[in-house]
Coordinates of N, CA and C in Angstrom, one line a residue:
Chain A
X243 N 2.5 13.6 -16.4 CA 2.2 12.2 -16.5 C 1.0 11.8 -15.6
X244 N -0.3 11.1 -16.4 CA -1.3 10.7 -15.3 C -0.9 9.7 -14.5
X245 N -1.2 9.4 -13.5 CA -1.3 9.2 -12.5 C -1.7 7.4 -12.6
X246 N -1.6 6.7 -11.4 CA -3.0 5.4 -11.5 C -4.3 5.8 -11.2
X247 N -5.2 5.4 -11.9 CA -6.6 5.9 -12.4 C -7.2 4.6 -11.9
X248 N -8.5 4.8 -11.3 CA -9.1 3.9 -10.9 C -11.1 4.6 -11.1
X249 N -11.7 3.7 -11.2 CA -13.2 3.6 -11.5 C -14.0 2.8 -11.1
X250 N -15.3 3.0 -10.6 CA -15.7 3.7 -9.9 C -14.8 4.2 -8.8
X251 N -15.0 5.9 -8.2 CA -14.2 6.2 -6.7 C -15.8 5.4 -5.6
X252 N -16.3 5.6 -6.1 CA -17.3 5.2 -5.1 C -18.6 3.9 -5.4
X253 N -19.0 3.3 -4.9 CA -20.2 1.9 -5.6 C -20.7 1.7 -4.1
X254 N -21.9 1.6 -4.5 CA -23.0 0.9 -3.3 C -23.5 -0.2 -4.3
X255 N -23.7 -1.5 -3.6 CA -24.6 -2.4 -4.0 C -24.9 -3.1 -3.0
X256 N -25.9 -4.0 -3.6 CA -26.6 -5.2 -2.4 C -25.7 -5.6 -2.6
X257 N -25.9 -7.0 -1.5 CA -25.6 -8.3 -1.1 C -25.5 -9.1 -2.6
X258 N -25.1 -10.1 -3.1 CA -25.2 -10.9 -4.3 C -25.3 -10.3 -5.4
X259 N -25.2 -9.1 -5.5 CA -24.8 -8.2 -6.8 C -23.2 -8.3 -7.6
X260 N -23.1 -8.1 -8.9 CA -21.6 -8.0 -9.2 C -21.0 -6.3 -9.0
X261 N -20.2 -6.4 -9.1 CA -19.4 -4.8 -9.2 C -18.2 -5.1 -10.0
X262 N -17.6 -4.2 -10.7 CA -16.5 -4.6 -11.8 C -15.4 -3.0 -11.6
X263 N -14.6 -3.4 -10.9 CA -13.5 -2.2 -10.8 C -12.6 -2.0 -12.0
X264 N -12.3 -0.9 -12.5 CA -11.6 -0.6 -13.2 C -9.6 0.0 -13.1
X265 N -9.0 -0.4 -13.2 CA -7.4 0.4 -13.1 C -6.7 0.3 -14.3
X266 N -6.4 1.8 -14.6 CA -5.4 2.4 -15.5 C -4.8 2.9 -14.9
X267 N -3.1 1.7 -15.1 CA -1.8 2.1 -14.2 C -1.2 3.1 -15.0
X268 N 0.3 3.6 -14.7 CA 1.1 4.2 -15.3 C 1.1 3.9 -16.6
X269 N 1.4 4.7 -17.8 CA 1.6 4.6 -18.9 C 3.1 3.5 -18.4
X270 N 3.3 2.6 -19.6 CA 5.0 1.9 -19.7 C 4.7 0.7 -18.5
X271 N 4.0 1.0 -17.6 CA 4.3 0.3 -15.9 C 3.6 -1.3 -16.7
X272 N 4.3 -2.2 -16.2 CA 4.0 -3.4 -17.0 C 3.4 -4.3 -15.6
X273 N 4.3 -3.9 -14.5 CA 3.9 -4.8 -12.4 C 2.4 -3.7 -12.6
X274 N 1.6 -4.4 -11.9 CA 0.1 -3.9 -11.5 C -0.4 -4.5 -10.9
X275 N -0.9 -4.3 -9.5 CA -1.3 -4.8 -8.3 C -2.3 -4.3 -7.9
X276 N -3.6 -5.0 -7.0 CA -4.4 -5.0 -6.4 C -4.4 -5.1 -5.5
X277 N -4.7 -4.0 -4.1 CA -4.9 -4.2 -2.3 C -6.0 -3.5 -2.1
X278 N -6.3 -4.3 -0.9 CA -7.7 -4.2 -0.3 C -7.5 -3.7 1.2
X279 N -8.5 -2.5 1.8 CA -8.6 -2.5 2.9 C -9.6 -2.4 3.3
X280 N -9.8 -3.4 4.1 CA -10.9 -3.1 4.6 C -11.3 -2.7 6.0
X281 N -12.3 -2.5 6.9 CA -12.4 -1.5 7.6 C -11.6 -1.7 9.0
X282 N -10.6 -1.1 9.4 CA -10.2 -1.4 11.0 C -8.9 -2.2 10.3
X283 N -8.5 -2.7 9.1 CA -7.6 -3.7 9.2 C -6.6 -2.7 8.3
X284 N -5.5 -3.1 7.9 CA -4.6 -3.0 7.3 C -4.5 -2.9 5.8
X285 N -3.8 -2.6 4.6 CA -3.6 -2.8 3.4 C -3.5 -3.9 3.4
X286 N -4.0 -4.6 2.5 CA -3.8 -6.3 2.4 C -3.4 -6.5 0.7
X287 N -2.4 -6.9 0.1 CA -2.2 -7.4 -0.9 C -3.3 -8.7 -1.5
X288 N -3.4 -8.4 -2.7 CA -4.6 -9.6 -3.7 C -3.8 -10.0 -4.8
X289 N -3.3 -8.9 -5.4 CA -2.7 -10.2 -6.6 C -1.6 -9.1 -7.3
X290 N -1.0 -9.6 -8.7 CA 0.4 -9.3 -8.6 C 0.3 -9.7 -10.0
X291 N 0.2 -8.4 -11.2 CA 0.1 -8.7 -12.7 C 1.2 -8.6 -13.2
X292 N 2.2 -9.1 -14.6 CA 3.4 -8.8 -14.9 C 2.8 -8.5 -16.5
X293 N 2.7 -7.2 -17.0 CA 2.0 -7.6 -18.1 C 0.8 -8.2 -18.1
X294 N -0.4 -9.3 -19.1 CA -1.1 -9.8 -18.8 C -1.0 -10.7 -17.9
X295 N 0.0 -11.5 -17.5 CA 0.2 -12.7 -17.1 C 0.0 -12.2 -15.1
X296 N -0.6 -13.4 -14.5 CA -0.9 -13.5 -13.2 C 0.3 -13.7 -12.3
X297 N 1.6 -12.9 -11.9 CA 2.7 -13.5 -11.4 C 1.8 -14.3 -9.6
X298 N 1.5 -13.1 -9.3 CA 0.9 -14.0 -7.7 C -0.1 -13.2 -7.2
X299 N -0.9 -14.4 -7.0 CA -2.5 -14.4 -7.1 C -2.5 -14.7 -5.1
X300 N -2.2 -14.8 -4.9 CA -1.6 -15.5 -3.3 C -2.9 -14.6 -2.3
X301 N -3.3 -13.5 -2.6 CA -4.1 -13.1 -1.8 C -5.3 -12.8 -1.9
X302 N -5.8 -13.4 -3.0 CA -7.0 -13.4 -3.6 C -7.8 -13.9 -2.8
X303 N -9.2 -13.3 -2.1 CA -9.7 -14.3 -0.8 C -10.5 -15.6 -1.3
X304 N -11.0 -15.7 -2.3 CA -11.9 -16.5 -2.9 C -12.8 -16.9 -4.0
X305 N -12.9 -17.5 -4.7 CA -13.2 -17.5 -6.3 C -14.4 -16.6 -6.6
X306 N -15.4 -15.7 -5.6 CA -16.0 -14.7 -6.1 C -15.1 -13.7 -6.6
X307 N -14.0 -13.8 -6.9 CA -13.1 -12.5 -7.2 C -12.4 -12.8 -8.7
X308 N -12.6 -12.4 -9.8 CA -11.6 -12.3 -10.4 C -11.2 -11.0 -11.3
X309 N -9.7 -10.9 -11.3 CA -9.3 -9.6 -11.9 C -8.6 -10.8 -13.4
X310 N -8.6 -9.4 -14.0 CA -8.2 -9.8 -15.6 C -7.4 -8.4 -16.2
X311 N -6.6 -8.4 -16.9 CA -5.6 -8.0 -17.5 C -5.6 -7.8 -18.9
X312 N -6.3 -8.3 -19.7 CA -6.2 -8.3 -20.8 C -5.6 -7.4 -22.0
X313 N -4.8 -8.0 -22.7 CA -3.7 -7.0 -23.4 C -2.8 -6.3 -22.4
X314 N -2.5 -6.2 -20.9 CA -1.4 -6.2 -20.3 C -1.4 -4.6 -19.9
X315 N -2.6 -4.1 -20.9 CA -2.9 -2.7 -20.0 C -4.1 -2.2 -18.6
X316 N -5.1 -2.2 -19.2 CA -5.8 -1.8 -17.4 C -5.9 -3.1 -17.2
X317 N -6.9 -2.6 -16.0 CA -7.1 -4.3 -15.8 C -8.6 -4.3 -14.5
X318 N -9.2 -5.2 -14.2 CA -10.5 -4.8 -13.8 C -10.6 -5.9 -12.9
X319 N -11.4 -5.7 -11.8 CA -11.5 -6.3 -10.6 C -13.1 -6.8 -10.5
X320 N -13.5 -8.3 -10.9 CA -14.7 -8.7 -10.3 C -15.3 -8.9 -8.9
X321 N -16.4 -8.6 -8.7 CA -16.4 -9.5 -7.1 C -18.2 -9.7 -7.6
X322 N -18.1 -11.2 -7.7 CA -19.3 -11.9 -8.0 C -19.9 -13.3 -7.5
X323 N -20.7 -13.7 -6.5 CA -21.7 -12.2 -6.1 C -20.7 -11.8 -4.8
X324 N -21.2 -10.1 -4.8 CA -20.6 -9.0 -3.9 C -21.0 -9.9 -2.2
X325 N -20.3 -10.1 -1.0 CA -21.2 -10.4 0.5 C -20.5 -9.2 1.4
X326 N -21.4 -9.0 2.4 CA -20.6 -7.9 3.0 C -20.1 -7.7 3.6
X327 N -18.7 -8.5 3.5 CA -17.6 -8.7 4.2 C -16.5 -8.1 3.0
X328 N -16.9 -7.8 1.9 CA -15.9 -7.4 1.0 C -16.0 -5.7 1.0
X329 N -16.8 -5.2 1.7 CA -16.8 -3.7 1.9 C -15.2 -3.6 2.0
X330 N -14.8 -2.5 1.3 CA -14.1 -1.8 1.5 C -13.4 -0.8 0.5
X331 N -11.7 -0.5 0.8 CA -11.3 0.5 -0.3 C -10.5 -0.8 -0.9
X332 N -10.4 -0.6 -2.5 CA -9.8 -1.8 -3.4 C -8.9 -0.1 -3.9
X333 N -7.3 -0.8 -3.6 CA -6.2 0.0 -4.3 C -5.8 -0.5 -6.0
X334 N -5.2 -0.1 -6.8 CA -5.0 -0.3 -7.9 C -3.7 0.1 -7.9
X335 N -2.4 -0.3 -8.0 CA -1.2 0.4 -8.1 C 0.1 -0.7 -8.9
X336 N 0.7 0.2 -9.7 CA 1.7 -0.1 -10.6 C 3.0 0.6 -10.4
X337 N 4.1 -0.4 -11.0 CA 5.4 -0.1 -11.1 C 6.4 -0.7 -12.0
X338 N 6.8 0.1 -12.2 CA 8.6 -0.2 -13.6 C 8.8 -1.7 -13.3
X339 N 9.1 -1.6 -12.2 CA 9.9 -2.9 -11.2 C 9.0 -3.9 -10.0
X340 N 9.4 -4.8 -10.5 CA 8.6 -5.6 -9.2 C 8.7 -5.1 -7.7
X341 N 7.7 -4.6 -7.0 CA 8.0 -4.5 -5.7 C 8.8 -3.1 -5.3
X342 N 9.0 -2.3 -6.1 CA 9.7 -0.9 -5.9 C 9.2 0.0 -6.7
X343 N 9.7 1.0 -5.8 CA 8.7 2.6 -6.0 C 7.3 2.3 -6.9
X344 N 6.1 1.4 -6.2 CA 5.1 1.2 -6.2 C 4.3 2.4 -6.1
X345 N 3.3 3.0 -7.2 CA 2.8 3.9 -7.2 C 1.0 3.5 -7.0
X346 N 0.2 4.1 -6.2 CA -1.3 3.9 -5.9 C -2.4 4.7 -6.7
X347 N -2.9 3.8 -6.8 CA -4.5 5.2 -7.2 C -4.8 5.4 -5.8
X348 N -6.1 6.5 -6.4 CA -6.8 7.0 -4.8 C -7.7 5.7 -4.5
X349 N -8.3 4.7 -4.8 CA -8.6 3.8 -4.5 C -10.0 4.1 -5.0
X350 N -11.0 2.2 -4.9 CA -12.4 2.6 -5.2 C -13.0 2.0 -3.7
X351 N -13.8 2.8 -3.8 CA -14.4 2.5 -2.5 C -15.8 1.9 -2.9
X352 N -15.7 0.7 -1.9 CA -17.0 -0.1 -2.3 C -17.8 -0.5 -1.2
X353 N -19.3 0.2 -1.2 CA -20.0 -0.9 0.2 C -20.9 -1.7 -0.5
X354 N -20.9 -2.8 0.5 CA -22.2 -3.6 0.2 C -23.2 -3.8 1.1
X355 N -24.5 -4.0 1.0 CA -25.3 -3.6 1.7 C -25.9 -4.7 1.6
Chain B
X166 N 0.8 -12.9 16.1 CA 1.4 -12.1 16.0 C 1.9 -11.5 14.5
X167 N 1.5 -9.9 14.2 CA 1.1 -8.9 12.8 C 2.4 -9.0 11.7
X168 N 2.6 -9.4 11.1 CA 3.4 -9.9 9.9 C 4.9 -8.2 10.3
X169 N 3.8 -6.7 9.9 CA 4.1 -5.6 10.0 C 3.5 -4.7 11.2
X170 N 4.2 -4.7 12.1 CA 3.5 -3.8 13.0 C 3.9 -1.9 13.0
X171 N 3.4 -1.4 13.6 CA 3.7 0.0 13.6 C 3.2 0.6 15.1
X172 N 3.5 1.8 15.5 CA 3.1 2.3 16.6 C 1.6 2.7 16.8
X173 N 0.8 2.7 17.4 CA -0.4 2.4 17.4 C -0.8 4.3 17.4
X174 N 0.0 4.4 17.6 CA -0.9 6.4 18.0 C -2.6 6.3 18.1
X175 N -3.0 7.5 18.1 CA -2.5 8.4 17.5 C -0.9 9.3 17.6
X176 N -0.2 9.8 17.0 CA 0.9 10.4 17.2 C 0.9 11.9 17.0
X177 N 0.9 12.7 18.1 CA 0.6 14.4 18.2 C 2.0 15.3 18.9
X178 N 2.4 15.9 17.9 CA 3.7 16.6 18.3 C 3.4 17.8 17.4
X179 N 3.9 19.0 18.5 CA 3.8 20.5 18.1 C 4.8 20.8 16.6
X180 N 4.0 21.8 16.2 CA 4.9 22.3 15.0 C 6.7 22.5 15.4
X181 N 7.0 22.0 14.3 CA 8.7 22.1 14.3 C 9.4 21.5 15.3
X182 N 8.8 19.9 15.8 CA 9.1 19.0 16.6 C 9.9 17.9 15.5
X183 N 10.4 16.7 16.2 CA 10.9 15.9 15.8 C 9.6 15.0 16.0
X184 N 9.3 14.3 14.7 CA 8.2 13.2 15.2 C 8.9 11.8 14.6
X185 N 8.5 10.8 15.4 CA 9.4 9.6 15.1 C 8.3 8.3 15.0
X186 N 8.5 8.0 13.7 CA 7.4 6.5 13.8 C 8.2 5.0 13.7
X187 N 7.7 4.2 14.2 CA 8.4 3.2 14.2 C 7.5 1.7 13.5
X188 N 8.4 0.7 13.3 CA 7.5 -0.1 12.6 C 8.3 -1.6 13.1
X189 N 8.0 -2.7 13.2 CA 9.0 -3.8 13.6 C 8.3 -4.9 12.5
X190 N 8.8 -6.0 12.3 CA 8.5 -6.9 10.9 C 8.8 -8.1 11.2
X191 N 8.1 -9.1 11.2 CA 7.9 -10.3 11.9 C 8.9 -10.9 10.3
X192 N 8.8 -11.0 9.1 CA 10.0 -11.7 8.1 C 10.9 -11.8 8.0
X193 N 11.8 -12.8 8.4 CA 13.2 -12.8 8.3 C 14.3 -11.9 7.1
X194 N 13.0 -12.4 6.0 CA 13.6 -12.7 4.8 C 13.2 -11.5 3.9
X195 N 12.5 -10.2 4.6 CA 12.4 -8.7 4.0 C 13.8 -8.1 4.3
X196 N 13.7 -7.4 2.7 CA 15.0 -6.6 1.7 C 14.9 -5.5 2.0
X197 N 13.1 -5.0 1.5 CA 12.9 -3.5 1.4 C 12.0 -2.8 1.8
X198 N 12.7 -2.2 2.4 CA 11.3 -1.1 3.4 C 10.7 0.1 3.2
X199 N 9.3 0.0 2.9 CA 8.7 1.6 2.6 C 8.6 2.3 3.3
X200 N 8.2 4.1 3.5 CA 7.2 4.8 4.2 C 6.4 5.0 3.5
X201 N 4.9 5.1 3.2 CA 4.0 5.7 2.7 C 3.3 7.0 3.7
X202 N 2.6 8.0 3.0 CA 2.2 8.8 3.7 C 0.9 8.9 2.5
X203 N -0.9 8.5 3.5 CA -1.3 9.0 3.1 C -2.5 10.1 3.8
X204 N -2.8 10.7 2.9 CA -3.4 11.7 3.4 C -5.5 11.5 3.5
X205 N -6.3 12.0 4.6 CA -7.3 11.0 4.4 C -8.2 10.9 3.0
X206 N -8.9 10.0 2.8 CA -9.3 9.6 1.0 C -8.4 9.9 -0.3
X207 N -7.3 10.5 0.3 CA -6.6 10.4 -1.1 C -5.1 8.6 -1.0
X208 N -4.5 8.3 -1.9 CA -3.8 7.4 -2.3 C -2.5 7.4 -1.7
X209 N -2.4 6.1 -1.2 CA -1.0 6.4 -0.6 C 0.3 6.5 -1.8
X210 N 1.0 7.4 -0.4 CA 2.4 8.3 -1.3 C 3.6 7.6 -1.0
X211 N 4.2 7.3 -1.8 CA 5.4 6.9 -1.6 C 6.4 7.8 -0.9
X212 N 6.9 7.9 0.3 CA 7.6 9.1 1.0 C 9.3 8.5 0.7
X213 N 9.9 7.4 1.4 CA 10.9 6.9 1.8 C 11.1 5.4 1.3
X214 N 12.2 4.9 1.0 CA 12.8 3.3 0.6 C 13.6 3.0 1.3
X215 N 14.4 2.3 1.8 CA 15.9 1.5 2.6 C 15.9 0.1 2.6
X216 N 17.3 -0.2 2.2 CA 17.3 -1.6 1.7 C 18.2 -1.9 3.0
X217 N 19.5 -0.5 3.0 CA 20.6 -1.3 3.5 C 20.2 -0.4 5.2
X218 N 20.6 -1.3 6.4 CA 20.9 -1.1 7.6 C 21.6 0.4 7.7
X219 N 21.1 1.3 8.7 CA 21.4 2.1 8.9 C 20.3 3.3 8.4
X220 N 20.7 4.8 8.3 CA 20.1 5.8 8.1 C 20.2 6.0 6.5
X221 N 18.9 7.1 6.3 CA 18.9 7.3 5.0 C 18.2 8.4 5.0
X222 N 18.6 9.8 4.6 CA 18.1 11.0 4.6 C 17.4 11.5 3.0
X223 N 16.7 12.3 3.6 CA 15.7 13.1 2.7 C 15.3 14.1 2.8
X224 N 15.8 15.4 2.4 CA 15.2 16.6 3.2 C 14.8 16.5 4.7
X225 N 13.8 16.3 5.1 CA 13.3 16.2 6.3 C 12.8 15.3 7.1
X226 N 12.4 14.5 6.3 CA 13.2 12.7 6.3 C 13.8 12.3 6.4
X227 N 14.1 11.3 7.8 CA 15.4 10.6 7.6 C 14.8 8.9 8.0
X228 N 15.1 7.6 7.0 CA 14.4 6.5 7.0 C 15.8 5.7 8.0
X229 N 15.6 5.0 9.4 CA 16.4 3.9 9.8 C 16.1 2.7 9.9
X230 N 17.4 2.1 9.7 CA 16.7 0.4 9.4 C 17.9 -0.5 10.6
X231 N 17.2 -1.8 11.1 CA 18.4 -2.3 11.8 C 17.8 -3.8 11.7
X232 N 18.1 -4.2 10.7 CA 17.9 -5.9 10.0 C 18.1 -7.0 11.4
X233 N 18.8 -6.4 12.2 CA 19.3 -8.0 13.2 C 18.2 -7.3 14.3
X234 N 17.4 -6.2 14.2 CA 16.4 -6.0 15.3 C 15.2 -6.2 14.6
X235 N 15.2 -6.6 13.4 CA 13.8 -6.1 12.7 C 12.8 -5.0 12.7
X236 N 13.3 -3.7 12.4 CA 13.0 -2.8 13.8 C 13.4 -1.5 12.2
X237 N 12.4 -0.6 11.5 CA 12.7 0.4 10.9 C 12.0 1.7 10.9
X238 N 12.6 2.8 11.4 CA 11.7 4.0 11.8 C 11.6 5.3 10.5
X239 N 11.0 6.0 10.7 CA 11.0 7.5 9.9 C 11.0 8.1 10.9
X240 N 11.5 9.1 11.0 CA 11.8 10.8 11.8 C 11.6 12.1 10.9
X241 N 10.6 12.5 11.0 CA 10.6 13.8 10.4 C 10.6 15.0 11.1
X242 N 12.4 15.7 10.7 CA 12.1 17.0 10.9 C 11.4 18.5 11.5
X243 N 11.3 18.7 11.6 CA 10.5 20.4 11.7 C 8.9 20.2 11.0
X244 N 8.7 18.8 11.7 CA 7.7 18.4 11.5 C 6.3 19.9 11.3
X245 N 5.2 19.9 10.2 CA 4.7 20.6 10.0 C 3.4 20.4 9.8
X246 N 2.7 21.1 9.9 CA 1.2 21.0 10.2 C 0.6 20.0 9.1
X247 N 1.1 20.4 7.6 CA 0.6 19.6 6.2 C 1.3 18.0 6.7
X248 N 2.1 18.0 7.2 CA 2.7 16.1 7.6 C 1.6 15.2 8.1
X249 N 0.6 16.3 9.0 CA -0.2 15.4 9.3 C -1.0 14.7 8.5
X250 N -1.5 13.0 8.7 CA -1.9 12.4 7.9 C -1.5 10.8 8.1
X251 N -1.5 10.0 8.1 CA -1.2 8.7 8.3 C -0.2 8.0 7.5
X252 N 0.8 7.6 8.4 CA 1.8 6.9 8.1 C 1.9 5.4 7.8
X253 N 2.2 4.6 6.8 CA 1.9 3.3 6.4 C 3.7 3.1 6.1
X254 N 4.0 1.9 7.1 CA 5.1 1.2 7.0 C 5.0 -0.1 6.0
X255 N 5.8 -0.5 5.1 CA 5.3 -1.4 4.3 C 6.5 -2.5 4.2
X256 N 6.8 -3.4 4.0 CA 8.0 -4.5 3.6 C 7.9 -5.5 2.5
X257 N 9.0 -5.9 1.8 CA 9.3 -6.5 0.9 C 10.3 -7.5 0.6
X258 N 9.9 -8.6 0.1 CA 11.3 -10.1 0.1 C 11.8 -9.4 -0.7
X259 N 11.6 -9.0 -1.7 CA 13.0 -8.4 -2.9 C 14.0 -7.5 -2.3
X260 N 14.9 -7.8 -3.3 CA 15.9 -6.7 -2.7 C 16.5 -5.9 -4.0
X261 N 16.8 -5.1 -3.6 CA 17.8 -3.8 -4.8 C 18.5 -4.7 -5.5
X262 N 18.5 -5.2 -7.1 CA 19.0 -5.5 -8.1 C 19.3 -7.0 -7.4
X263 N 18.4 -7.7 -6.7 CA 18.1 -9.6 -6.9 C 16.7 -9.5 -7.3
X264 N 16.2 -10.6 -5.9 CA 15.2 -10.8 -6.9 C 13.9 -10.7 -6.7
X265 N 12.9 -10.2 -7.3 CA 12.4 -9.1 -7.0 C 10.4 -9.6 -7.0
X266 N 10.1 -9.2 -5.7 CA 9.0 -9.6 -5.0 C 8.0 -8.2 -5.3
X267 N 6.7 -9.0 -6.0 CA 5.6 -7.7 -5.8 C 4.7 -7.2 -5.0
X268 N 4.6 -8.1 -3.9 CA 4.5 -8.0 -3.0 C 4.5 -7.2 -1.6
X269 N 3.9 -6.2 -0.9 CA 4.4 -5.5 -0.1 C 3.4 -6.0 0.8
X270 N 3.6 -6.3 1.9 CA 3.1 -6.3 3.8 C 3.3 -5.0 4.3
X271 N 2.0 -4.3 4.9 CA 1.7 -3.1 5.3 C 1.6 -3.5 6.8
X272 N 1.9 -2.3 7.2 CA 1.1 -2.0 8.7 C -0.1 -1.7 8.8
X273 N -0.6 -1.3 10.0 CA -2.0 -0.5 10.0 C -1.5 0.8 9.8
X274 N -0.8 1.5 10.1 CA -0.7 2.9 10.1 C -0.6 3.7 11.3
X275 N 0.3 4.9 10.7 CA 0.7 5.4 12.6 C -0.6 7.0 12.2
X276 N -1.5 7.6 12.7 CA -1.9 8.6 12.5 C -1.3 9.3 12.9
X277 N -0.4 10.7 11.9 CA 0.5 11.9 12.5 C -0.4 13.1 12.8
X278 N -0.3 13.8 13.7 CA -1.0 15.2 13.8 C 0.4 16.1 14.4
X279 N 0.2 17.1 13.7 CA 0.7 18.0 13.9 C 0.4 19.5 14.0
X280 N 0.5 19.7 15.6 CA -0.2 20.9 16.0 C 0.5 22.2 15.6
X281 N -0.3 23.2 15.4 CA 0.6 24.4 15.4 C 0.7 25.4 16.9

């Protein structure tokens, strides 16, 4: 069974550029979540899909960011425009169940320059 | 003061030691506790879960939890050279069959090394 799949593993862009991340969770996995780390800090939770629908958006830093779901399978991460404070690794990870045995991609790694 | 804290290591214990990581959690109101282990640039691994207080074994693994200290560790075994890699403590408001949070609060991570 594949795995969470995530695209680009790697992205350089300027400053005020967009970038558009890609994740394909578990086949079946309907929860699909987005975390960010960025550098020195911690995993940080961003948001929280149930199917298409947005259950909690709560860690989203700010309206340059939006992810979308559409049809309730992958789902894709904007950051528009990119500033370089959003450097980092963006996780993609899904699960059966809300909040249990959460599975990760290898993450995309993003700098901005 | 860190929602999820963890032990700051680095953490270095000889092959076929007992290594012990610890993590403490500032939410009253977390159910469920992860370990993750990841390894560097690859994706964190789901290692360990505990809902209920007390110990919880796994091969070489053993996950403890103590809700009135806020206070949950991993101990591994005959710790081994491949263990090394970084440890991510994670927590959760949901709990085992209520109601269920997708949400997880991480630590920073304990770095394991393990020497031969």
């Amino acid at each position: 069974e594949a795995g969470v799949t995530q695209f680009p593993s790697h992205s350089v862009i300027e400053k005020g550029q967009t970038v558009t991340l890609r994740c394909d969770p578990i086949s079946g996995h309907d929860n699909l979540y987005w975390y960010r780390r960025v550098m020195g800090k911690e995993i940080k939770f961003l948001l929280h899909f149930v199917k298409e629908s947005k259950q909690d958006e709560s860690g989203m830093p700010n309206n340059r960011f939006l992810a979308e779901r559409t049809g309730g399978t992958y789902s894709t991460l904007k950051v528009q425009p990119a500033e370089l404070e959003d450097s980092g690794v963006y996780f993609c990870a899904s699960s059966q169940v809300p909040g249990n045995t959460i599975y990760f991609g290898e993450g995309s790694w993003l700098t901005v320059v | 003061q860190k929602e999820v804290e963890q032990n700051s290591g680095p953490l270095s214990v000889p092959e076929g030691a007992i290594a012990s990581l610890n993590c403490t959690y500032s939410d009253r109101g977390s159910q469920s506790f992860f370990w993750y282990r990841q390894y560097s640039g690859k994706s964190p691994e789901l290692i360990m879960f505990i809902y209920s207080n007390g110990d919880k074994e796994d091969g070489r693994f053993t996950a403890q939890l103590n809700k009135a200290s806020q206070y949950v560790s991993l101990l591994i075994r005959d710790s081994q050279p491949s263990d090394s890699a970084t440890y991510l403590c994670a927590v959760n408001r949901g709990s085992a069959g209520g109601t269920s949070y997708g949400k997880l609060t991480f630590g920073q991570g304990t770095i394991l090394t393990v020497h031969p």
